[in-house]
mmCIF file of C-alpha atoms and ligand atoms in Angstrom:
data_model
loop_
_atom_site.group_PDB
_atom_site.id
_atom_site.type_symbol
_atom_site.label_atom_id
_atom_site.label_comp_id
_atom_site.label_asym_id
_atom_site.label_seq_id
_atom_site.Cartn_x
_atom_site.Cartn_y
_atom_site.Cartn_z
ATOM 1 C CA MET R 1 -60.895 6.232 7.218
ATOM 2 C CA LEU R 2 -61.207 3.693 4.410
ATOM 3 C CA ASN R 3 -59.383 0.390 4.423
ATOM 4 C CA LEU R 4 -56.015 0.143 2.710
ATOM 5 C CA ASP R 5 -57.180 -1.965 -0.248
ATOM 6 C CA THR R 6 -59.971 0.537 -0.973
ATOM 7 C CA ILE R 7 -57.583 3.503 -0.817
ATOM 8 C CA LEU R 8 -55.220 1.747 -3.226
ATOM 9 C CA ALA R 9 -57.897 0.481 -5.654
ATOM 10 C CA GLN R 10 -59.113 4.063 -6.097
ATOM 11 C CA ALA R 11 -55.658 5.647 -6.298
ATOM 12 C CA GLY R 12 -56.033 8.927 -8.200
ATOM 13 C CA SER R 13 -59.648 8.176 -9.167
ATOM 14 C CA ARG R 14 -61.356 11.157 -7.512
ATOM 15 C CA TRP R 15 -58.913 13.875 -8.303
ATOM 16 C CA ASP R 16 -60.143 15.419 -11.527
ATOM 17 C CA GLU R 17 -63.335 17.315 -10.616
ATOM 18 C CA LYS R 18 -63.463 19.091 -13.958
ATOM 19 C CA THR R 19 -64.018 16.002 -16.138
ATOM 20 C CA GLY R 20 -64.654 13.248 -13.592
ATOM 21 C CA ALA R 21 -61.849 11.146 -15.098
ATOM 22 C CA ILE R 22 -61.433 8.041 -12.970
ATOM 23 C CA SER R 23 -57.928 7.431 -14.262
ATOM 24 C CA MET R 24 -55.667 10.187 -13.007
ATOM 25 C CA PRO R 25 -54.647 12.404 -15.952
ATOM 26 C CA VAL R 26 -50.928 12.672 -16.687
ATOM 27 C CA TYR R 27 -50.101 16.361 -16.402
ATOM 28 C CA HIS R 28 -47.220 16.851 -18.795
ATOM 29 C CA SER R 29 -46.945 20.492 -17.929
ATOM 30 C CA SER R 30 -43.713 21.903 -16.589
ATOM 31 C CA THR R 31 -45.346 25.154 -15.525
ATOM 32 C CA PHE R 32 -48.808 26.538 -14.710
ATOM 33 C CA ARG R 33 -50.535 29.838 -15.502
ATOM 34 C CA HIS R 34 -51.033 32.171 -12.575
ATOM 35 C CA PRO R 35 -54.536 33.673 -12.270
ATOM 36 C CA GLY R 36 -52.943 36.996 -11.296
ATOM 37 C CA LEU R 37 -50.067 38.571 -9.452
ATOM 38 C CA GLY R 38 -49.441 36.820 -6.154
ATOM 39 C CA ARG R 39 -52.088 34.180 -6.976
ATOM 40 C CA SER R 40 -51.685 30.455 -7.674
ATOM 41 C CA THR R 41 -53.874 27.466 -8.621
ATOM 42 C CA GLY R 42 -51.823 25.487 -6.105
ATOM 43 C CA PHE R 43 -49.500 24.493 -8.942
ATOM 44 C CA ASP R 44 -46.731 26.802 -10.168
ATOM 45 C CA TYR R 45 -43.841 24.704 -11.445
ATOM 46 C CA SER R 46 -43.746 20.898 -11.673
ATOM 47 C CA ARG R 47 -40.496 20.357 -9.777
ATOM 48 C CA THR R 48 -42.202 21.866 -6.753
ATOM 49 C CA ARG R 49 -45.630 20.308 -7.286
ATOM 50 C CA ASN R 50 -47.230 18.441 -10.187
ATOM 51 C CA PRO R 51 -50.866 17.220 -10.119
ATOM 52 C CA THR R 52 -50.118 13.621 -11.127
ATOM 53 C CA ARG R 53 -47.307 13.361 -8.603
ATOM 54 C CA ALA R 54 -49.498 15.039 -5.973
ATOM 55 C CA ALA R 55 -52.256 12.443 -6.514
ATOM 56 C CA LEU R 56 -49.666 9.710 -6.078
ATOM 57 C CA GLU R 57 -48.152 11.308 -2.976
ATOM 58 C CA GLN R 58 -51.582 11.777 -1.426
ATOM 59 C CA THR R 59 -52.445 8.097 -2.016
ATOM 60 C CA LEU R 60 -49.126 6.991 -0.522
ATOM 61 C CA ALA R 61 -49.585 9.248 2.504
ATOM 62 C CA GLU R 62 -53.056 7.800 3.146
ATOM 63 C CA ALA R 63 -51.734 4.265 2.674
ATOM 64 C CA GLU R 64 -48.798 4.813 5.015
ATOM 65 C CA GLY R 65 -50.718 6.233 7.914
ATOM 66 C CA GLY R 66 -53.282 8.858 7.063
ATOM 67 C CA ASP R 67 -53.593 11.682 9.552
ATOM 68 C CA GLY R 68 -50.708 14.091 9.158
ATOM 69 C CA THR R 69 -48.533 11.584 7.270
ATOM 70 C CA ARG R 70 -46.873 12.952 4.151
ATOM 71 C CA ALA R 71 -45.268 11.126 1.248
ATOM 72 C CA PHE R 72 -42.740 12.299 -1.331
ATOM 73 C CA ALA R 73 -42.083 10.626 -4.676
ATOM 74 C CA PHE R 74 -38.568 10.563 -6.125
ATOM 75 C CA ALA R 75 -36.899 9.484 -9.355
ATOM 76 C CA SER R 76 -35.616 6.254 -7.742
ATOM 77 C CA GLY R 77 -35.363 4.496 -4.407
ATOM 78 C CA LEU R 78 -31.797 5.746 -4.083
ATOM 79 C CA ALA R 79 -32.895 9.315 -4.844
ATOM 80 C CA ALA R 80 -35.421 9.023 -1.995
ATOM 81 C CA LEU R 81 -32.709 7.657 0.294
ATOM 82 C CA ASP R 82 -30.293 10.388 -0.768
ATOM 83 C CA ALA R 83 -32.855 13.074 0.073
ATOM 84 C CA VAL R 84 -33.583 11.560 3.488
ATOM 85 C CA LEU R 85 -29.884 11.187 4.287
ATOM 86 C CA ARG R 86 -29.373 14.894 3.505
ATOM 87 C CA LEU R 87 -31.167 15.508 6.799
ATOM 88 C CA PHE R 88 -27.778 14.755 8.380
ATOM 89 C CA HIS R 89 -24.562 16.740 8.609
ATOM 90 C CA PRO R 90 -20.795 16.163 8.701
ATOM 91 C CA GLY R 91 -19.870 14.662 12.076
ATOM 92 C CA ASP R 92 -23.119 12.711 12.327
ATOM 93 C CA ARG R 93 -23.040 8.962 12.682
ATOM 94 C CA ILE R 94 -25.584 6.456 11.430
ATOM 95 C CA VAL R 95 -25.991 2.916 12.734
ATOM 96 C CA ALA R 96 -27.154 0.692 9.872
ATOM 97 C CA THR R 97 -28.188 -2.880 9.130
ATOM 98 C CA GLU R 98 -25.069 -4.776 8.019
ATOM 99 C CA ASP R 99 -26.598 -6.763 5.140
ATOM 100 C CA LEU R 100 -27.988 -3.700 3.375
ATOM 101 C CA TYR R 101 -29.073 -3.448 -0.239
ATOM 102 C CA GLY R 102 -25.783 -2.920 -2.141
ATOM 103 C CA GLY R 103 -26.788 0.462 -3.571
ATOM 104 C CA THR R 104 -27.611 1.800 -0.121
ATOM 105 C CA PHE R 105 -24.256 0.572 1.148
ATOM 106 C CA ARG R 106 -22.572 2.361 -1.779
ATOM 107 C CA LEU R 107 -24.452 5.573 -0.938
ATOM 108 C CA PHE R 108 -23.226 5.370 2.671
ATOM 109 C CA GLU R 109 -19.638 4.523 1.773
ATOM 110 C CA LYS R 110 -18.953 6.471 -1.429
ATOM 111 C CA LEU R 111 -21.062 9.593 -0.927
ATOM 112 C CA LEU R 112 -21.789 10.064 2.766
ATOM 113 C CA ARG R 113 -18.468 8.970 4.254
ATOM 114 C CA PRO R 114 -16.339 11.398 2.161
ATOM 115 C CA TYR R 115 -18.836 14.098 3.176
ATOM 116 C CA GLY R 116 -18.167 13.348 6.861
ATOM 117 C CA ILE R 117 -21.123 11.151 7.810
ATOM 118 C CA ASP R 118 -19.973 7.786 9.131
ATOM 119 C CA ALA R 119 -22.058 4.648 8.954
ATOM 120 C CA VAL R 120 -21.378 1.748 11.291
ATOM 121 C CA TYR R 121 -22.866 -1.602 10.405
ATOM 122 C CA VAL R 122 -24.284 -4.067 12.897
ATOM 123 C CA ASP R 123 -26.590 -7.055 12.895
ATOM 124 C CA THR R 124 -29.745 -5.068 13.658
ATOM 125 C CA ALA R 125 -31.665 -8.300 14.313
ATOM 126 C CA ASP R 126 -29.624 -8.346 17.552
ATOM 127 C CA LEU R 127 -30.919 -5.559 19.812
ATOM 128 C CA GLU R 128 -27.786 -5.730 21.986
ATOM 129 C CA GLN R 129 -25.541 -4.906 19.011
ATOM 130 C CA VAL R 130 -27.687 -1.872 18.229
ATOM 131 C CA ARG R 131 -27.567 -0.750 21.868
ATOM 132 C CA GLN R 132 -23.776 -1.001 21.950
ATOM 133 C CA ALA R 133 -23.369 0.867 18.668
ATOM 134 C CA LEU R 134 -25.329 3.920 19.821
ATOM 135 C CA GLU R 135 -23.123 6.836 20.862
ATOM 136 C CA PRO R 136 -23.808 10.477 21.676
ATOM 137 C CA ARG R 137 -23.110 11.541 18.081
ATOM 138 C CA THR R 138 -25.376 8.863 16.578
ATOM 139 C CA SER R 139 -28.107 10.772 14.790
ATOM 140 C CA ALA R 140 -29.975 7.923 13.127
ATOM 141 C CA VAL R 141 -30.535 4.202 12.991
ATOM 142 C CA PHE R 142 -31.149 2.930 9.480
ATOM 143 C CA LEU R 143 -32.920 -0.412 9.167
ATOM 144 C CA GLU R 144 -33.840 -2.704 6.316
ATOM 145 C CA VAL R 145 -36.572 -5.003 7.610
ATOM 146 C CA PRO R 146 -36.372 -7.739 6.567
ATOM 147 C CA SER R 147 -32.810 -7.379 5.347
ATOM 148 C CA ASN R 148 -31.590 -8.161 1.884
ATOM 149 C CA PRO R 149 -30.914 -10.924 0.875
ATOM 150 C CA LEU R 150 -30.921 -12.997 4.079
ATOM 151 C CA LEU R 151 -34.200 -11.635 5.424
ATOM 152 C CA ASN R 152 -33.030 -10.977 8.978
ATOM 153 C CA VAL R 153 -35.633 -9.181 11.044
ATOM 154 C CA ALA R 154 -34.923 -6.216 13.313
ATOM 155 C CA ASP R 155 -37.313 -5.374 16.156
ATOM 156 C CA ILE R 156 -38.486 -1.985 14.888
ATOM 157 C CA ARG R 157 -40.437 -1.041 18.017
ATOM 158 C CA ALA R 158 -37.583 -1.791 20.437
ATOM 159 C CA ILE R 159 -34.932 -0.136 18.253
ATOM 160 C CA ALA R 160 -37.038 2.984 17.657
ATOM 161 C CA ALA R 161 -37.537 3.344 21.426
ATOM 162 C CA LEU R 162 -33.813 2.917 22.032
ATOM 163 C CA ALA R 163 -32.905 5.406 19.290
ATOM 164 C CA LYS R 164 -35.345 7.932 20.673
ATOM 165 C CA GLN R 165 -33.665 7.756 24.113
ATOM 166 C CA HIS R 166 -30.429 8.674 22.332
ATOM 167 C CA GLY R 167 -32.080 11.500 20.400
ATOM 168 C CA ALA R 168 -31.574 9.588 17.141
ATOM 169 C CA LEU R 169 -34.085 9.123 14.320
ATOM 170 C CA THR R 170 -35.185 5.708 13.109
ATOM 171 C CA ILE R 171 -35.414 5.257 9.332
ATOM 172 C CA VAL R 172 -36.804 2.035 7.881
ATOM 173 C CA ASP R 173 -36.437 0.772 4.320
ATOM 174 C CA ASN R 174 -39.795 -1.005 3.977
ATOM 175 C CA THR R 175 -39.352 -2.038 0.332
ATOM 176 C CA PHE R 176 -39.756 -5.775 0.960
ATOM 177 C CA LEU R 177 -43.014 -5.818 2.954
ATOM 178 C CA THR R 178 -44.628 -2.466 2.090
ATOM 179 C CA PHE R 179 -47.293 -0.712 4.161
ATOM 180 C CA CYS R 180 -49.605 -3.618 3.312
ATOM 181 C CA ARG R 181 -47.651 -5.845 5.694
ATOM 182 C CA GLN R 182 -45.447 -3.742 7.967
ATOM 183 C CA ARG R 183 -46.171 -0.251 9.297
ATOM 184 C CA PRO R 184 -42.949 1.195 10.717
ATOM 185 C CA LEU R 185 -44.388 4.642 11.587
ATOM 186 C CA GLU R 186 -46.897 2.930 13.890
ATOM 187 C CA LEU R 187 -44.022 0.987 15.483
ATOM 188 C CA GLY R 188 -42.157 4.190 16.353
ATOM 189 C CA ALA R 189 -40.034 4.883 13.260
ATOM 190 C CA ASP R 190 -39.678 8.487 12.083
ATOM 191 C CA VAL R 191 -39.166 8.032 8.346
ATOM 192 C CA VAL R 192 -39.961 5.177 5.949
ATOM 193 C CA VAL R 193 -38.339 4.808 2.533
ATOM 194 C CA TYR R 194 -39.188 2.600 -0.416
ATOM 195 C CA SER R 195 -37.764 1.559 -3.681
ATOM 196 C CA ALA R 196 -41.140 1.889 -5.400
ATOM 197 C CA THR R 197 -39.490 0.178 -8.379
ATOM 198 C CA LYS R 198 -40.250 -3.048 -6.528
ATOM 199 C CA TYR R 199 -43.626 -4.030 -5.000
ATOM 200 C CA LEU R 200 -45.326 -0.609 -5.088
ATOM 201 C CA GLY R 201 -44.920 -0.380 -8.873
ATOM 202 C CA GLY R 202 -44.994 -4.139 -9.231
ATOM 203 C CA HIS R 203 -44.640 -4.513 -12.997
ATOM 204 C CA ASP R 204 -40.910 -3.985 -13.650
ATOM 205 C CA ASP R 205 -41.696 -0.960 -15.797
ATOM 206 C CA VAL R 206 -40.730 2.038 -13.662
ATOM 207 C CA ILE R 207 -37.870 3.216 -11.440
ATOM 208 C CA ALA R 208 -39.218 5.222 -8.506
ATOM 209 C CA GLY R 209 -38.695 5.954 -4.830
ATOM 210 C CA VAL R 210 -40.784 7.165 -1.913
ATOM 211 C CA ALA R 211 -40.122 8.702 1.498
ATOM 212 C CA THR R 212 -42.852 9.086 4.102
ATOM 213 C CA THR R 213 -43.017 10.604 7.574
ATOM 214 C CA HIS R 214 -45.640 11.667 10.091
ATOM 215 C CA ARG R 215 -43.331 14.178 11.778
ATOM 216 C CA PRO R 216 -44.240 17.669 10.487
ATOM 217 C CA GLU R 217 -40.740 19.116 10.948
ATOM 218 C CA LEU R 218 -39.185 16.225 9.003
ATOM 219 C CA ALA R 219 -41.875 16.441 6.310
ATOM 220 C CA ALA R 220 -41.069 20.133 5.856
ATOM 221 C CA LYS R 221 -37.357 19.353 5.488
ATOM 222 C CA ILE R 222 -37.939 16.503 3.022
ATOM 223 C CA ALA R 223 -40.325 18.690 0.985
ATOM 224 C CA PHE R 224 -37.624 21.353 0.907
ATOM 225 C CA LEU R 225 -34.971 18.817 -0.160
ATOM 226 C CA GLN R 226 -37.231 17.317 -2.827
ATOM 227 C CA ASN R 227 -37.656 20.732 -4.419
ATOM 228 C CA ALA R 228 -34.164 22.071 -3.728
ATOM 229 C CA ALA R 229 -32.222 19.034 -5.007
ATOM 230 C CA GLY R 230 -34.923 18.212 -7.547
ATOM 231 C CA ALA R 231 -34.777 14.413 -7.901
ATOM 232 C CA ILE R 232 -38.540 14.247 -8.402
ATOM 233 C CA LEU R 233 -40.617 11.524 -10.013
ATOM 234 C CA GLY R 234 -41.946 12.615 -13.428
ATOM 235 C CA PRO R 235 -45.681 12.673 -14.232
ATOM 236 C CA GLN R 236 -45.662 9.624 -16.526
ATOM 237 C CA ASP R 237 -43.822 7.531 -13.956
ATOM 238 C CA SER R 238 -46.133 8.837 -11.228
ATOM 239 C CA TRP R 239 -49.049 7.532 -13.278
ATOM 240 C CA LEU R 240 -47.404 4.114 -13.704
ATOM 241 C CA LEU R 241 -46.996 3.943 -9.947
ATOM 242 C CA LEU R 242 -50.641 4.943 -9.354
ATOM 243 C CA ARG R 243 -51.639 2.177 -11.745
ATOM 244 C CA GLY R 244 -49.427 -0.358 -9.986
ATOM 245 C CA LEU R 245 -50.623 0.544 -6.480
ATOM 246 C CA LYS R 246 -54.219 -0.381 -7.291
ATOM 247 C CA THR R 247 -53.435 -4.097 -7.316
ATOM 248 C CA LEU R 248 -50.690 -4.185 -4.666
ATOM 249 C CA PRO R 249 -52.746 -6.032 -1.999
ATOM 250 C CA LEU R 250 -53.835 -8.697 -4.513
ATOM 251 C CA ARG R 251 -50.383 -9.159 -5.957
ATOM 252 C CA LEU R 252 -48.685 -9.377 -2.614
ATOM 253 C CA ALA R 253 -51.151 -11.939 -1.227
ATOM 254 C CA ARG R 254 -50.664 -14.213 -4.222
ATOM 255 C CA GLN R 255 -46.879 -13.767 -4.307
ATOM 256 C CA GLU R 256 -46.643 -14.485 -0.589
ATOM 257 C CA ARG R 257 -48.665 -17.706 -0.893
ATOM 258 C CA SER R 258 -46.453 -18.950 -3.709
ATOM 259 C CA ALA R 259 -43.281 -17.927 -1.850
ATOM 260 C CA LEU R 260 -44.281 -20.076 1.124
ATOM 261 C CA THR R 261 -45.064 -23.037 -1.143
ATOM 262 C CA LEU R 262 -41.688 -22.749 -2.873
ATOM 263 C CA ALA R 263 -39.758 -22.183 0.368
ATOM 264 C CA GLU R 264 -41.287 -25.310 1.930
ATOM 265 C CA TRP R 265 -40.506 -27.312 -1.184
ATOM 266 C CA LEU R 266 -36.915 -26.017 -1.414
ATOM 267 C CA ALA R 267 -36.334 -26.822 2.268
ATOM 268 C CA ARG R 268 -36.986 -30.508 1.477
ATOM 269 C CA HIS R 269 -34.873 -30.590 -1.693
ATOM 270 C CA PRO R 270 -31.650 -32.673 -1.406
ATOM 271 C CA ARG R 271 -29.581 -30.227 -3.510
ATOM 272 C CA VAL R 272 -30.547 -27.265 -1.354
ATOM 273 C CA ALA R 273 -28.415 -26.675 1.735
ATOM 274 C CA ARG R 274 -30.387 -23.858 3.393
ATOM 275 C CA VAL R 275 -33.521 -21.819 2.808
ATOM 276 C CA PHE R 276 -34.072 -18.279 4.083
ATOM 277 C CA TYR R 277 -37.755 -17.346 4.207
ATOM 278 C CA PRO R 278 -39.191 -15.679 7.310
ATOM 279 C CA GLY R 279 -42.531 -17.426 6.739
ATOM 280 C CA LEU R 280 -40.851 -20.711 7.685
ATOM 281 C CA PRO R 281 -41.028 -21.331 11.457
ATOM 282 C CA THR R 282 -37.352 -22.369 11.332
ATOM 283 C CA HIS R 283 -36.253 -18.871 10.169
ATOM 284 C CA PRO R 284 -34.771 -16.831 13.059
ATOM 285 C CA GLY R 285 -36.950 -13.827 12.177
ATOM 286 C CA HIS R 286 -40.227 -15.770 11.968
ATOM 287 C CA GLU R 287 -41.602 -15.028 15.421
ATOM 288 C CA ARG R 288 -40.645 -11.361 15.381
ATOM 289 C CA LEU R 289 -42.198 -10.779 11.981
ATOM 290 C CA ARG R 290 -45.352 -12.579 13.104
ATOM 291 C CA GLN R 291 -45.619 -9.922 15.806
ATOM 292 C CA GLN R 292 -44.630 -6.773 13.935
ATOM 293 C CA ALA R 293 -46.011 -7.493 10.448
ATOM 294 C CA SER R 294 -49.097 -9.074 8.910
ATOM 295 C CA GLY R 295 -47.258 -11.256 6.402
ATOM 296 C CA PHE R 296 -43.849 -12.523 5.417
ATOM 297 C CA GLY R 297 -43.393 -11.153 1.912
ATOM 298 C CA ALA R 298 -42.403 -12.992 -1.236
ATOM 299 C CA MET R 299 -38.603 -12.949 -1.194
ATOM 300 C CA VAL R 300 -36.893 -16.309 -0.737
ATOM 301 C CA ALA R 301 -33.159 -16.952 -0.617
ATOM 302 C CA PHE R 302 -31.516 -20.352 -0.711
ATOM 303 C CA GLU R 303 -28.087 -21.923 -0.736
ATOM 304 C CA VAL R 304 -27.346 -24.736 -3.121
ATOM 305 C CA ALA R 305 -25.177 -27.515 -1.719
ATOM 306 C CA ASP R 306 -22.837 -27.356 -4.720
ATOM 307 C CA PRO R 307 -21.769 -23.877 -5.920
ATOM 308 C CA ALA R 308 -20.726 -25.378 -9.295
ATOM 309 C CA GLN R 309 -24.464 -25.698 -10.036
ATOM 310 C CA VAL R 310 -25.065 -21.923 -9.904
ATOM 311 C CA PRO R 311 -24.153 -21.017 -13.520
ATOM 312 C CA ASP R 312 -26.333 -23.840 -14.888
ATOM 313 C CA ILE R 313 -29.264 -22.794 -12.724
ATOM 314 C CA LEU R 314 -29.029 -19.162 -13.864
ATOM 315 C CA ALA R 315 -28.673 -20.121 -17.530
ATOM 316 C CA GLY R 316 -31.234 -22.919 -17.364
ATOM 317 C CA VAL R 317 -34.318 -21.315 -15.836
ATOM 318 C CA SER R 318 -37.140 -20.783 -18.311
ATOM 319 C CA VAL R 319 -39.998 -19.469 -16.147
ATOM 320 C CA PHE R 320 -37.908 -17.534 -13.617
ATOM 321 C CA MET R 321 -35.878 -14.824 -15.307
ATOM 322 C CA PHE R 322 -32.250 -14.214 -14.402
ATOM 323 C CA ALA R 323 -32.321 -10.500 -13.635
ATOM 324 C CA GLU R 324 -31.709 -8.043 -10.830
ATOM 325 C CA SER R 325 -34.605 -6.383 -9.027
ATOM 326 C CA LEU R 326 -37.636 -7.832 -7.298
ATOM 327 C CA GLY R 327 -41.243 -7.298 -6.357
ATOM 328 C CA GLY R 328 -42.816 -7.469 -9.810
ATOM 329 C CA VAL R 329 -45.500 -9.803 -11.140
ATOM 330 C CA GLN R 330 -42.783 -11.756 -12.955
ATOM 331 C CA SER R 331 -40.547 -14.114 -11.003
ATOM 332 C CA LEU R 332 -36.848 -13.303 -10.972
ATOM 333 C CA ILE R 333 -33.754 -15.126 -9.794
ATOM 334 C CA THR R 334 -30.650 -13.230 -8.691
ATOM 335 C CA PHE R 335 -27.115 -14.131 -7.636
ATOM 336 C CA PRO R 336 -26.567 -11.493 -4.906
ATOM 337 C CA ALA R 337 -22.800 -11.924 -4.502
ATOM 338 C CA VAL R 338 -22.112 -10.737 -8.054
ATOM 339 C CA GLN R 339 -25.208 -8.623 -8.707
ATOM 340 C CA THR R 340 -27.079 -6.666 -6.029
ATOM 341 C CA HIS R 341 -24.314 -6.888 -3.406
ATOM 342 C CA ALA R 342 -21.195 -6.577 -5.588
ATOM 343 C CA ASP R 343 -20.257 -3.300 -3.884
ATOM 344 C CA ILE R 344 -19.728 -5.015 -0.533
ATOM 345 C CA ALA R 345 -16.145 -6.248 0.052
ATOM 346 C CA PRO R 346 -15.747 -10.020 -0.515
ATOM 347 C CA ASP R 347 -14.665 -10.804 3.064
ATOM 348 C CA ILE R 348 -17.633 -8.912 4.512
ATOM 349 C CA ARG R 349 -19.979 -10.592 2.035
ATOM 350 C CA GLU R 350 -18.708 -14.015 3.054
ATOM 351 C CA ARG R 351 -19.140 -13.235 6.763
ATOM 352 C CA LEU R 352 -22.695 -12.034 6.119
ATOM 353 C CA GLY R 353 -23.530 -15.236 4.266
ATOM 354 C CA ILE R 354 -23.803 -13.592 0.836
ATOM 355 C CA ASN R 355 -21.644 -16.315 -0.679
ATOM 356 C CA ASN R 356 -21.169 -18.120 -3.987
ATOM 357 C CA ARG R 357 -23.900 -20.641 -3.090
ATOM 358 C CA LEU R 358 -26.647 -18.118 -2.362
ATOM 359 C CA LEU R 359 -29.452 -17.419 -4.830
ATOM 360 C CA ARG R 360 -32.396 -15.096 -4.296
ATOM 361 C CA LEU R 361 -35.889 -15.510 -5.680
ATOM 362 C CA SER R 362 -38.458 -12.795 -6.136
ATOM 363 C CA VAL R 363 -41.650 -14.792 -6.477
ATOM 364 C CA GLY R 364 -44.178 -13.347 -8.917
ATOM 365 C CA ILE R 365 -47.814 -14.139 -9.737
ATOM 366 C CA GLU R 366 -47.266 -16.965 -12.241
ATOM 367 C CA ASN R 367 -48.768 -20.370 -11.521
ATOM 368 C CA VAL R 368 -46.787 -21.790 -8.614
ATOM 369 C CA ASP R 369 -46.588 -25.272 -10.208
ATOM 370 C CA ASP R 370 -44.777 -23.795 -13.200
ATOM 371 C CA LEU R 371 -42.365 -22.006 -10.868
ATOM 372 C CA ARG R 372 -41.696 -25.152 -8.840
ATOM 373 C CA GLN R 373 -41.182 -27.324 -11.932
ATOM 374 C CA ASP R 374 -38.766 -24.737 -13.334
ATOM 375 C CA LEU R 375 -36.647 -24.952 -10.185
ATOM 376 C CA GLU R 376 -36.968 -28.721 -10.033
ATOM 377 C CA ARG R 377 -35.621 -29.037 -13.573
ATOM 378 C CA VAL R 378 -32.596 -26.774 -13.051
ATOM 379 C CA LEU R 379 -31.709 -28.282 -9.685
ATOM 380 C CA GLU R 380 -31.519 -31.813 -11.122
HETATM 381 C C1 PLP J 1 -33.854 -1.684 -5.115
HETATM 382 C C2 PLP J 1 -33.699 -1.281 -3.717
HETATM 383 C C3 PLP J 1 -33.263 0.008 -3.381
HETATM 384 C C4 PLP J 1 -32.868 1.026 -4.442
HETATM 385 O O1 PLP J 1 -33.984 1.446 -5.177
HETATM 386 P P1 PLP J 1 -33.900 1.939 -6.725
HETATM 387 O O2 PLP J 1 -35.337 2.171 -7.050
HETATM 388 O O3 PLP J 1 -33.279 0.833 -7.506
HETATM 389 O O4 PLP J 1 -33.078 3.177 -6.735
HETATM 390 C C5 PLP J 1 -33.198 0.331 -2.045
HETATM 391 N N1 PLP J 1 -33.525 -0.544 -1.076
HETATM 392 C C6 PLP J 1 -33.929 -1.792 -1.362
HETATM 393 C C7 PLP J 1 -34.270 -2.735 -0.252
HETATM 394 C C8 PLP J 1 -34.036 -2.214 -2.679
HETATM 395 O O5 PLP J 1 -34.418 -3.461 -2.954
#
């Protein structure tokens, strides 16, 4: 088995035997000729299987775990999540991380709850809270590790073991660290989901989602759901994702280094009240992430001492861009309380620490001195 960076650098490069193309062709074909009655080239109709998407899914499966692992590409991260959550039925209960991505929370509350699937939210960084939330009808534990935006870290191995004892699946949203840093299937999780819009794509030019599993019965169900509900990733977007994946290890390493530099600098800044970055030894998730991951990612959140400064910071940045999303080569700054987490009730947001002083940085690949000077200027 090749190393991860080799697999990713050659994503889609050895697929086209006919021409030897080393860039995966984009198969804009909705349907495929049959050689004869009852015969197939392996491709019949692109919702079911498309060559460009298949090359992407094969790369992702190899990157996630190889042997027996399968990956499925969807039209967005939420489409991937929606497909995975269709594994469950009315009456089922899901225990979830309380400071979830806002769109995931909305999916749980506005689509699943009316359908009869109840989510209960706990601080999944606290194993005892997870233990107490598990009941006989709990069918899954859903984790975001680290969580968004406060970067709390759940113990995936311990929670997966606990869930298994209860006959519940463990699903991990691994968007923030990716398989380059954290490998939930190897820690005992059953399904991993990604917003591939973020680090996997990495260039803020495509909306995409991925689900992976190494459990054959779950893979068969997700494959069925992908085709039956049809929220597939198109061939052009599959190609963009193949292109992005090639440089993921390089991007992430650089982004992570800059994130640590900025987090350390922010932690010393007089106008900054608190910094949340798991790479800092003072972060409560630091030790756990050191054990279960091989890096700390490039997301940094911080609280300014004076909330009146927030509008000026957002309007004043000139290297960071004030925009939602994360994980791309370009650095972004977000105000979670009114953007990514607006769907969470204000009192819950406040309790979780997603308050009017909290800003979130997605650190890109720009020169870190330019990023630091940009923040220095707007904080003054
Ligand atoms: C963005 C995001 C999602 C949703 O993905 P889309 O591609 O925007 O549909 C889910 N989980 C996390 C952690 C995210 O950051």
